[in-house]
Amino acid sequence: MQPSASERDPYNGLARAEPTLPSSAYWDAETYQRDLEAIWYRNWLLVCREADLAQPLAFRTFRVGTQEIVVLRDDIGELHAFHNTCRHRGSQLCQESEGRLKARLITCPYHAWSYSLRGDLVRVPSKSLPDGFDKADHPLYRVALSVWRGFVFINLREDAAGSAQASFDPASGNLGNWPLETLVSGHVLRKVMNCNWKIFWENFNECLHCPGVHKDLSRLVPIYGRGLMSRHDDPEWVRNADNDAPEFSGGLRSGAETWSRDGRAHGPLFPGLTPAERAAGQTYATSLPSMFIVGHVDYVRTVRLMPLGPEQTGLIAEWLFAPETLAATDIDNIIAFGTQVLEEDTAICEINQNGLHSKRHMAGVLMPEEYDLHRFHNWVRERHATRETTG
Ligand code: FES
Ligand SMILES: [Fe+2]
């Protein structure tokens, strides 16, 4: 017997009222510390693109919670990541956020211990070395690094295993047909959001807010205007199972090709996309907790998060284009649209944060459309639980 339509592809919505995380999870210093230890210091995190470290001796420094990391390209072209801390008495090594090392050594500004670009301690300018001291025992603290399709990820776990590829949510989209490695940066937007990092991901994981918060986006993506993310978010989806109108299928409004102010593509479409990928309008791939990337027919946008404090999160959005698009096309229309959507989201995230200190609000409650948010909450809960059992 053929499975029924609802058995093949069931309704996405939550069947019962699920609680949110407790309100204190969004501002309490202790929970923030637990988030850092259980999540941010144990997962693959996007830091930059390989192209940002194109030249030998190029370096960048990054802060993750309280940890500072230096990522560099050595003289034979390999990338390395280290804690930005000297093995002598713990001085910071690099002070700038980016640049090029002046020599094939990293030299501490305090007492001039020098390390090779692979992190080995090579020079200690003391008059003599004490008994029991071996330079080989004092390399820089190495940090695991993994390159995924031109994007550089680090992992602060000492025993980090696997690769950044495995950090992508398999339930999110596949960008295999987008030429990510060869794209170039057309625009970068940096923001400090006054909200906990989890508030941003919660907002990302539902579109109930779309009709009210994103008027223009809701016109471009009609299903968002219904407060839904995809066809199976509608309890009545079976009634419209064969209806390919975008308010049911999830694609862009008729005549639109991409996320831009006028809905038009600006430059050649990526040639490798399937008709379904072109019709989808947007394809998201997510790697918790640090990034998502969305593919459109003519460009790609990444959003990277870094926790700065219990109620502060850094956000860097970057628009990536084929080199020929950037050379030939005015991209303002694209940048303006994405910026507007991001500004709308970050503003509402800050408003959400503002309300969470009420002594009466212990936790919230989720509606059926917030099923992905519930999945995110469970992901956070599981990481905290695993951390507690494994120490
Ligand atoms: S702290 Fe770096 S050389 Fe002394
Ligand atoms: Fe939004």
CSV table of C-alpha atoms and ligand atoms in Angstrom, one decimal:
chain,number,residue,atom,x,y,z
A,1,MET,CA,0.0,0.0,0.0
A,2,GLN,CA,1.2,3.5,-0.8
A,3,PRO,CA,1.9,5.6,2.2
A,4,SER,CA,-0.5,8.5,2.5
A,5,ALA,CA,0.8,12.0,1.8
A,6,SER,CA,1.0,12.9,5.5
A,7,GLU,CA,2.9,9.7,6.3
A,8,ARG,CA,5.4,10.5,3.5
A,9,ASP,CA,6.0,14.0,4.6
A,10,PRO,CA,4.4,14.9,7.8
A,11,TYR,CA,3.4,18.2,9.3
A,12,ASN,CA,6.4,20.0,10.9
A,13,GLY,CA,4.6,21.8,13.7
A,14,LEU,CA,5.0,21.1,17.4
A,15,ALA,CA,2.1,19.0,18.7
A,16,ARG,CA,2.2,20.4,22.2
A,17,ALA,CA,3.2,23.5,24.1
A,18,GLU,CA,6.9,23.3,24.8
A,19,PRO,CA,8.7,25.6,27.2
A,20,THR,CA,11.5,27.9,26.1
A,21,LEU,CA,14.8,27.9,27.9
A,22,PRO,CA,14.6,29.6,31.3
A,23,SER,CA,14.8,33.4,31.0
A,24,SER,CA,18.0,33.5,33.0
A,25,ALA,CA,19.7,31.5,30.1
A,26,TYR,CA,19.7,34.8,28.2
A,27,TRP,CA,21.4,37.0,30.7
A,28,ASP,CA,22.9,35.1,33.7
A,29,ALA,CA,26.7,35.2,33.8
A,30,GLU,CA,27.0,31.6,35.0
A,31,THR,CA,24.8,30.3,32.2
A,32,TYR,CA,26.8,32.3,29.7
A,33,GLN,CA,30.0,30.7,31.1
A,34,ARG,CA,28.4,27.3,30.7
A,35,ASP,CA,27.4,28.1,27.1
A,36,LEU,CA,31.1,29.0,26.4
A,37,GLU,CA,32.4,25.9,28.0
A,38,ALA,CA,29.8,23.5,26.6
A,39,ILE,CA,29.2,25.0,23.2
A,40,TRP,CA,31.6,27.7,22.0
A,41,TYR,CA,34.8,26.0,23.3
A,42,ARG,CA,33.8,22.6,21.9
A,43,ASN,CA,32.5,23.1,18.4
A,44,TRP,CA,33.8,24.1,15.0
A,45,LEU,CA,33.6,27.9,14.6
A,46,LEU,CA,33.8,29.9,11.4
A,47,VAL,CA,36.5,32.6,11.7
A,48,CYS,CA,37.2,33.8,8.2
A,49,ARG,CA,37.7,32.8,4.6
A,50,GLU,CA,40.9,31.4,3.3
A,51,ALA,CA,41.1,34.4,1.0
A,52,ASP,CA,41.4,36.6,4.1
A,53,LEU,CA,44.8,35.0,4.7
A,54,ALA,CA,45.9,34.7,1.1
A,55,GLN,CA,49.5,35.7,1.5
A,56,PRO,CA,52.3,33.8,3.4
A,57,LEU,CA,52.7,35.4,6.9
A,58,ALA,CA,49.2,36.9,6.9
A,59,PHE,CA,47.5,36.6,10.3
A,60,ARG,CA,44.2,37.5,12.0
A,61,THR,CA,43.3,37.3,15.6
A,62,PHE,CA,39.8,36.4,16.9
A,63,ARG,CA,38.1,36.4,20.2
A,64,VAL,CA,35.7,33.7,21.3
A,65,GLY,CA,34.2,34.5,24.7
A,66,THR,CA,37.4,35.1,26.8
A,67,GLN,CA,39.7,33.2,24.4
A,68,GLU,CA,41.9,34.9,21.9
A,69,ILE,CA,43.2,33.0,18.9
A,70,VAL,CA,45.7,33.8,16.2
A,71,VAL,CA,45.2,32.2,12.8
A,72,LEU,CA,48.1,32.5,10.3
A,73,ARG,CA,49.4,31.2,7.0
A,74,ASP,CA,53.0,30.0,7.2
A,75,ASP,CA,55.8,30.4,4.6
A,76,ILE,CA,54.8,27.2,2.8
A,77,GLY,CA,51.2,28.1,2.5
A,78,GLU,CA,49.7,26.1,5.4
A,79,LEU,CA,47.2,27.5,7.9
A,80,HIS,CA,47.7,27.2,11.6
A,81,ALA,CA,45.8,28.4,14.7
A,82,PHE,CA,47.2,29.0,18.2
A,83,HIS,CA,46.1,30.6,21.4
A,84,ASN,CA,47.4,34.2,21.3
A,85,THR,CA,49.4,33.5,24.4
A,86,CYS,CA,53.1,33.1,25.1
A,87,ARG,CA,54.3,30.0,26.9
A,88,HIS,CA,56.8,32.0,29.0
A,89,ARG,CA,54.6,34.1,31.3
A,90,GLY,CA,51.4,34.2,29.3
A,91,SER,CA,51.7,37.5,27.5
A,92,GLN,CA,49.5,38.2,24.5
A,93,LEU,CA,51.5,37.6,21.3
A,94,CYS,CA,49.8,39.6,18.5
A,95,GLN,CA,48.1,42.8,19.3
A,96,GLU,CA,46.6,43.7,15.9
A,97,SER,CA,43.4,42.2,14.6
A,98,GLU,CA,45.0,41.5,11.3
A,99,GLY,CA,48.2,42.0,9.4
A,100,ARG,CA,51.4,40.4,8.1
A,101,LEU,CA,54.1,39.1,10.3
A,102,LYS,CA,57.4,40.8,9.7
A,103,ALA,CA,59.5,37.7,9.9
A,104,ARG,CA,59.0,33.9,9.8
A,105,LEU,CA,58.7,34.0,13.5
A,106,ILE,CA,56.2,35.0,16.1
A,107,THR,CA,58.1,36.9,18.7
A,108,CYS,CA,56.6,37.7,22.1
A,109,PRO,CA,56.6,41.5,22.8
A,110,TYR,CA,57.6,40.9,26.5
A,111,HIS,CA,60.9,38.9,26.7
A,112,ALA,CA,61.2,38.0,23.0
A,113,TRP,CA,60.6,34.3,23.1
A,114,SER,CA,60.2,33.3,19.4
A,115,TYR,CA,58.1,30.6,17.8
A,116,SER,CA,58.2,29.2,14.3
A,117,LEU,CA,55.0,29.7,12.2
A,118,ARG,CA,54.3,26.0,13.0
A,119,GLY,CA,54.2,27.0,16.7
A,120,ASP,CA,57.6,25.5,17.9
A,121,LEU,CA,59.5,27.5,20.4
A,122,VAL,CA,62.8,28.2,18.6
A,123,ARG,CA,64.5,31.0,20.6
A,124,VAL,CA,64.7,31.9,24.3
A,125,PRO,CA,67.0,34.9,24.8
A,126,SER,CA,68.0,34.1,28.4
A,127,LYS,CA,71.8,33.9,29.2
A,128,SER,CA,71.4,30.3,30.1
A,129,LEU,CA,68.6,27.7,30.2
A,130,PRO,CA,67.8,26.1,33.5
A,131,ASP,CA,68.1,22.3,34.1
A,132,GLY,CA,64.9,20.5,33.2
A,133,PHE,CA,63.9,23.1,30.6
A,134,ASP,CA,63.4,21.8,27.1
A,135,LYS,CA,62.2,24.1,24.3
A,136,ALA,CA,60.3,21.2,22.8
A,137,ASP,CA,58.0,21.1,25.8
A,138,HIS,CA,56.8,24.7,25.2
A,139,PRO,CA,55.3,25.1,21.8
A,140,LEU,CA,52.4,27.5,21.3
A,141,TYR,CA,49.1,26.1,22.4
A,142,ARG,CA,47.7,24.7,19.1
A,143,VAL,CA,44.1,25.0,18.1
A,144,ALA,CA,42.4,22.7,15.6
A,145,LEU,CA,41.7,24.2,12.2
A,146,SER,CA,39.6,22.9,9.4
A,147,VAL,CA,38.9,24.4,6.0
A,148,TRP,CA,35.5,23.8,4.5
A,149,ARG,CA,35.1,25.0,0.9
A,150,GLY,CA,37.3,28.1,1.4
A,151,PHE,CA,36.0,28.9,4.9
A,152,VAL,CA,38.3,28.6,7.9
A,153,PHE,CA,37.0,27.0,11.0
A,154,ILE,CA,38.7,26.5,14.4
A,155,ASN,CA,37.8,24.3,17.3
A,156,LEU,CA,39.1,25.1,20.8
A,157,ARG,CA,38.6,21.5,22.1
A,158,GLU,CA,42.0,20.1,22.9
A,159,ASP,CA,41.0,16.8,21.5
A,160,ALA,CA,39.0,18.2,18.6
A,161,ALA,CA,38.2,15.5,16.0
A,162,GLY,CA,36.6,15.4,12.6
A,163,SER,CA,36.2,18.4,10.4
A,164,ALA,CA,34.1,21.5,9.9
A,165,GLN,CA,32.1,19.7,7.3
A,166,ALA,CA,30.5,17.5,10.0
A,167,SER,CA,29.4,20.6,11.9
A,168,PHE,CA,26.7,21.5,9.4
A,169,ASP,CA,23.2,20.6,10.3
A,170,PRO,CA,22.3,17.7,7.9
A,171,ALA,CA,18.6,18.9,8.1
A,172,SER,CA,19.7,22.3,6.6
A,173,GLY,CA,20.4,22.9,2.9
A,174,ASN,CA,23.2,21.6,0.7
A,175,LEU,CA,25.3,24.2,-1.1
A,176,GLY,CA,27.3,21.6,-3.1
A,177,ASN,CA,26.2,23.3,-6.4
A,178,TRP,CA,27.3,26.8,-5.4
A,179,PRO,CA,31.0,27.6,-6.3
A,180,LEU,CA,31.8,28.8,-2.8
A,181,GLU,CA,35.6,28.5,-3.1
A,182,THR,CA,35.9,30.9,-6.0
A,183,LEU,CA,33.6,33.7,-4.7
A,184,VAL,CA,34.9,37.0,-3.7
A,185,SER,CA,33.8,39.4,-1.0
A,186,GLY,CA,31.6,42.3,-2.2
A,187,HIS,CA,30.5,43.8,1.2
A,188,VAL,CA,30.9,43.2,4.9
A,189,LEU,CA,28.5,44.4,7.6
A,190,ARG,CA,29.7,44.3,11.3
A,191,LYS,CA,27.4,44.8,14.2
A,192,VAL,CA,27.4,44.4,17.9
A,193,MET,CA,23.9,43.2,19.0
A,194,ASN,CA,22.7,43.8,22.5
A,195,CYS,CA,21.3,40.3,23.0
A,196,ASN,CA,22.4,36.9,24.0
A,197,TRP,CA,23.7,34.8,21.1
A,198,LYS,CA,20.8,32.3,21.5
A,199,ILE,CA,18.3,35.1,20.9
A,200,PHE,CA,19.7,35.5,17.4
A,201,TRP,CA,19.4,31.8,16.6
A,202,GLU,CA,15.9,31.7,18.0
A,203,ASN,CA,14.9,34.5,15.6
A,204,PHE,CA,16.7,32.7,12.8
A,205,ASN,CA,14.7,29.5,13.5
A,206,GLU,CA,11.2,30.8,13.0
A,207,CYS,CA,9.2,33.0,10.6
A,208,LEU,CA,6.3,33.8,12.9
A,209,HIS,CA,7.8,37.2,13.2
A,210,CYS,CA,8.2,37.7,9.4
A,211,PRO,CA,4.8,39.3,8.6
A,212,GLY,CA,5.2,41.9,11.3
A,213,VAL,CA,9.0,42.5,11.2
A,214,HIS,CA,9.9,41.9,7.6
A,215,LYS,CA,7.3,43.6,5.4
A,216,ASP,CA,9.4,43.7,2.3
A,217,LEU,CA,10.8,40.2,2.7
A,218,SER,CA,7.3,38.9,3.2
A,219,ARG,CA,6.3,40.3,-0.2
A,220,LEU,CA,9.4,38.7,-1.8
A,221,VAL,CA,8.9,35.3,-0.2
A,222,PRO,CA,5.1,35.0,0.1
A,223,ILE,CA,5.2,31.9,2.4
A,224,TYR,CA,7.1,34.1,5.0
A,225,GLY,CA,4.1,36.5,4.8
A,226,ARG,CA,2.0,33.6,6.2
A,227,GLY,CA,4.4,33.3,9.1
A,228,LEU,CA,5.7,29.9,7.8
A,229,MET,CA,9.1,28.7,6.6
A,230,SER,CA,8.1,25.9,4.3
A,231,ARG,CA,5.1,24.0,2.9
A,232,HIS,CA,4.9,21.4,5.8
A,233,ASP,CA,4.7,24.1,8.5
A,234,ASP,CA,1.0,24.5,7.6
A,235,PRO,CA,-1.3,22.1,9.5
A,236,GLU,CA,-3.5,22.1,6.4
A,237,TRP,CA,-0.7,21.6,3.9
A,238,VAL,CA,-2.2,18.4,2.4
A,239,ARG,CA,-5.0,20.5,1.0
A,240,ASN,CA,-2.4,22.5,-1.0
A,241,ALA,CA,0.0,19.7,-1.5
A,242,ASP,CA,0.0,20.1,-5.3
A,243,ASN,CA,-0.2,23.9,-5.4
A,244,ASP,CA,3.1,25.4,-6.6
A,245,ALA,CA,2.1,29.0,-5.9
A,246,PRO,CA,4.9,30.5,-3.8
A,247,GLU,CA,2.8,31.1,-0.8
A,248,PHE,CA,2.6,27.3,-0.5
A,249,SER,CA,5.8,26.1,-2.1
A,250,GLY,CA,8.1,28.6,-0.4
A,251,GLY,CA,9.7,30.1,-3.5
A,252,LEU,CA,10.0,33.8,-4.4
A,253,ARG,CA,7.1,35.8,-5.7
A,254,SER,CA,6.3,35.4,-9.4
A,255,GLY,CA,8.9,37.2,-11.5
A,256,ALA,CA,11.5,37.5,-8.7
A,257,GLU,CA,14.9,35.7,-9.0
A,258,THR,CA,16.8,36.6,-5.9
A,259,TRP,CA,16.9,38.6,-2.6
A,260,SER,CA,17.3,42.1,-3.8
A,261,ARG,CA,15.3,45.3,-3.6
A,262,ASP,CA,13.8,44.8,-7.0
A,263,GLY,CA,13.8,41.0,-6.9
A,264,ARG,CA,16.1,40.8,-9.9
A,265,ALA,CA,19.4,39.0,-10.2
A,266,HIS,CA,22.3,41.3,-10.7
A,267,GLY,CA,24.9,39.4,-12.7
A,268,PRO,CA,25.1,35.9,-14.2
A,269,LEU,CA,23.3,33.1,-12.4
A,270,PHE,CA,25.5,30.4,-10.9
A,271,PRO,CA,25.6,27.8,-13.7
A,272,GLY,CA,25.6,24.7,-11.6
A,273,LEU,CA,22.3,25.1,-9.8
A,274,THR,CA,19.4,22.7,-10.4
A,275,PRO,CA,16.0,24.1,-11.5
A,276,ALA,CA,14.8,23.3,-8.0
A,277,GLU,CA,17.6,25.2,-6.4
A,278,ARG,CA,17.0,28.2,-8.7
A,279,ALA,CA,13.3,28.1,-7.9
A,280,ALA,CA,13.8,27.9,-4.1
A,281,GLY,CA,15.0,31.5,-4.0
A,282,GLN,CA,17.1,30.8,-0.9
A,283,THR,CA,19.0,27.7,0.4
A,284,TYR,CA,20.3,27.9,4.0
A,285,ALA,CA,23.1,25.8,5.5
A,286,THR,CA,23.8,26.2,9.2
A,287,SER,CA,26.7,25.3,11.4
A,288,LEU,CA,25.8,25.9,15.1
A,289,PRO,CA,26.8,27.9,17.0
A,290,SER,CA,28.8,30.2,14.8
A,291,MET,CA,27.3,30.6,11.3
A,292,PHE,CA,24.8,30.2,8.6
A,293,ILE,CA,25.2,30.6,4.9
A,294,VAL,CA,22.5,31.3,2.4
A,295,GLY,CA,22.8,30.6,-1.3
A,296,HIS,CA,20.9,32.6,-3.9
A,297,VAL,CA,21.0,32.3,-7.6
A,298,ASP,CA,23.6,35.0,-8.1
A,299,TYR,CA,25.3,35.5,-4.8
A,300,VAL,CA,25.9,34.0,-1.3
A,301,ARG,CA,25.6,35.6,2.1
A,302,THR,CA,27.3,34.4,5.3
A,303,VAL,CA,26.4,35.5,8.8
A,304,ARG,CA,29.0,34.8,11.6
A,305,LEU,CA,28.3,35.2,15.3
A,306,MET,CA,30.7,35.5,18.2
A,307,PRO,CA,29.6,35.8,21.8
A,308,LEU,CA,30.9,38.9,23.5
A,309,GLY,CA,29.1,38.7,26.8
A,310,PRO,CA,25.9,37.4,28.3
A,311,GLU,CA,23.9,40.1,26.6
A,312,GLN,CA,26.2,41.0,23.7
A,313,THR,CA,26.9,39.2,20.4
A,314,GLY,CA,29.1,40.2,17.5
A,315,LEU,CA,27.7,39.7,14.0
A,316,ILE,CA,29.6,39.8,10.7
A,317,ALA,CA,27.6,39.4,7.5
A,318,GLU,CA,29.4,39.0,4.2
A,319,TRP,CA,28.1,39.1,0.7
A,320,LEU,CA,30.1,36.9,-1.7
A,321,PHE,CA,29.9,37.1,-5.5
A,322,ALA,CA,31.5,35.6,-8.6
A,323,PRO,CA,34.5,37.8,-9.5
A,324,GLU,CA,32.8,38.7,-12.9
A,325,THR,CA,29.6,39.8,-11.1
A,326,LEU,CA,31.6,42.1,-8.8
A,327,ALA,CA,33.6,43.6,-11.7
A,328,ALA,CA,30.5,44.3,-13.9
A,329,THR,CA,27.5,44.9,-11.7
A,330,ASP,CA,26.1,47.4,-9.3
A,331,ILE,CA,25.4,45.3,-6.2
A,332,ASP,CA,23.8,48.1,-4.1
A,333,ASN,CA,20.3,46.7,-4.7
A,334,ILE,CA,21.4,43.3,-3.2
A,335,ILE,CA,23.4,44.8,-0.2
A,336,ALA,CA,20.5,47.1,0.7
A,337,PHE,CA,17.9,44.4,0.8
A,338,GLY,CA,20.0,42.0,2.9
A,339,THR,CA,21.1,44.8,5.2
A,340,GLN,CA,17.5,45.8,5.8
A,341,VAL,CA,16.5,42.2,6.7
A,342,LEU,CA,19.4,41.9,9.1
A,343,GLU,CA,18.7,45.3,10.7
A,344,GLU,CA,15.1,44.3,11.2
A,345,ASP,CA,16.1,41.0,12.8
A,346,THR,CA,18.8,42.5,15.1
A,347,ALA,CA,16.5,45.2,16.2
A,348,ILE,CA,13.7,42.8,17.2
A,349,CYS,CA,16.3,40.5,18.9
A,350,GLU,CA,17.4,43.5,21.1
A,351,ILE,CA,13.7,44.2,21.9
A,352,ASN,CA,13.3,40.5,22.8
A,353,GLN,CA,16.3,40.7,25.1
A,354,ASN,CA,15.0,43.8,26.8
A,355,GLY,CA,11.9,42.0,28.1
A,356,LEU,CA,13.7,38.9,29.5
A,357,HIS,CA,14.7,40.4,32.9
A,358,SER,CA,11.2,40.5,34.3
A,359,LYS,CA,11.1,38.7,37.7
A,360,ARG,CA,7.8,37.2,36.7
A,361,HIS,CA,8.9,35.7,33.3
A,362,MET,CA,10.5,32.4,34.2
A,363,ALA,CA,10.2,30.9,30.7
A,364,GLY,CA,8.2,31.4,27.6
A,365,VAL,CA,6.2,28.9,25.5
A,366,LEU,CA,6.5,27.8,21.9
A,367,MET,CA,3.9,27.8,19.2
A,368,PRO,CA,3.7,25.0,16.6
A,369,GLU,CA,5.5,27.0,13.9
A,370,GLU,CA,8.5,27.2,16.3
A,371,TYR,CA,9.5,23.6,15.9
A,372,ASP,CA,13.0,24.5,14.7
A,373,LEU,CA,13.5,26.7,17.7
A,374,HIS,CA,12.6,23.8,19.9
A,375,ARG,CA,15.2,21.7,18.0
A,376,PHE,CA,17.7,24.5,18.7
A,377,HIS,CA,16.8,24.5,22.4
A,378,ASN,CA,17.2,20.7,22.6
A,379,TRP,CA,20.6,21.1,20.9
A,380,VAL,CA,21.7,23.5,23.6
A,381,ARG,CA,20.2,21.4,26.4
A,382,GLU,CA,22.0,18.3,25.1
A,383,ARG,CA,25.3,20.1,24.9
A,384,HIS,CA,25.0,21.3,28.5
A,385,ALA,CA,24.0,17.8,29.6
A,386,THR,CA,26.9,16.2,27.8
A,387,ARG,CA,29.4,18.7,29.2
A,388,GLU,CA,28.1,18.0,32.8
A,389,THR,CA,28.5,14.2,32.4
A,390,THR,CA,31.9,14.3,30.7
A,391,GLY,CA,33.3,17.2,32.7
B,1,FES,S1,55.8,36.4,28.4
B,1,FES,FE1,56.4,36.0,26.3
B,1,FES,S2,58.6,36.1,26.4
B,1,FES,FE2,58.0,36.5,28.4
B,2,FE,FE,13.8,37.5,10.6
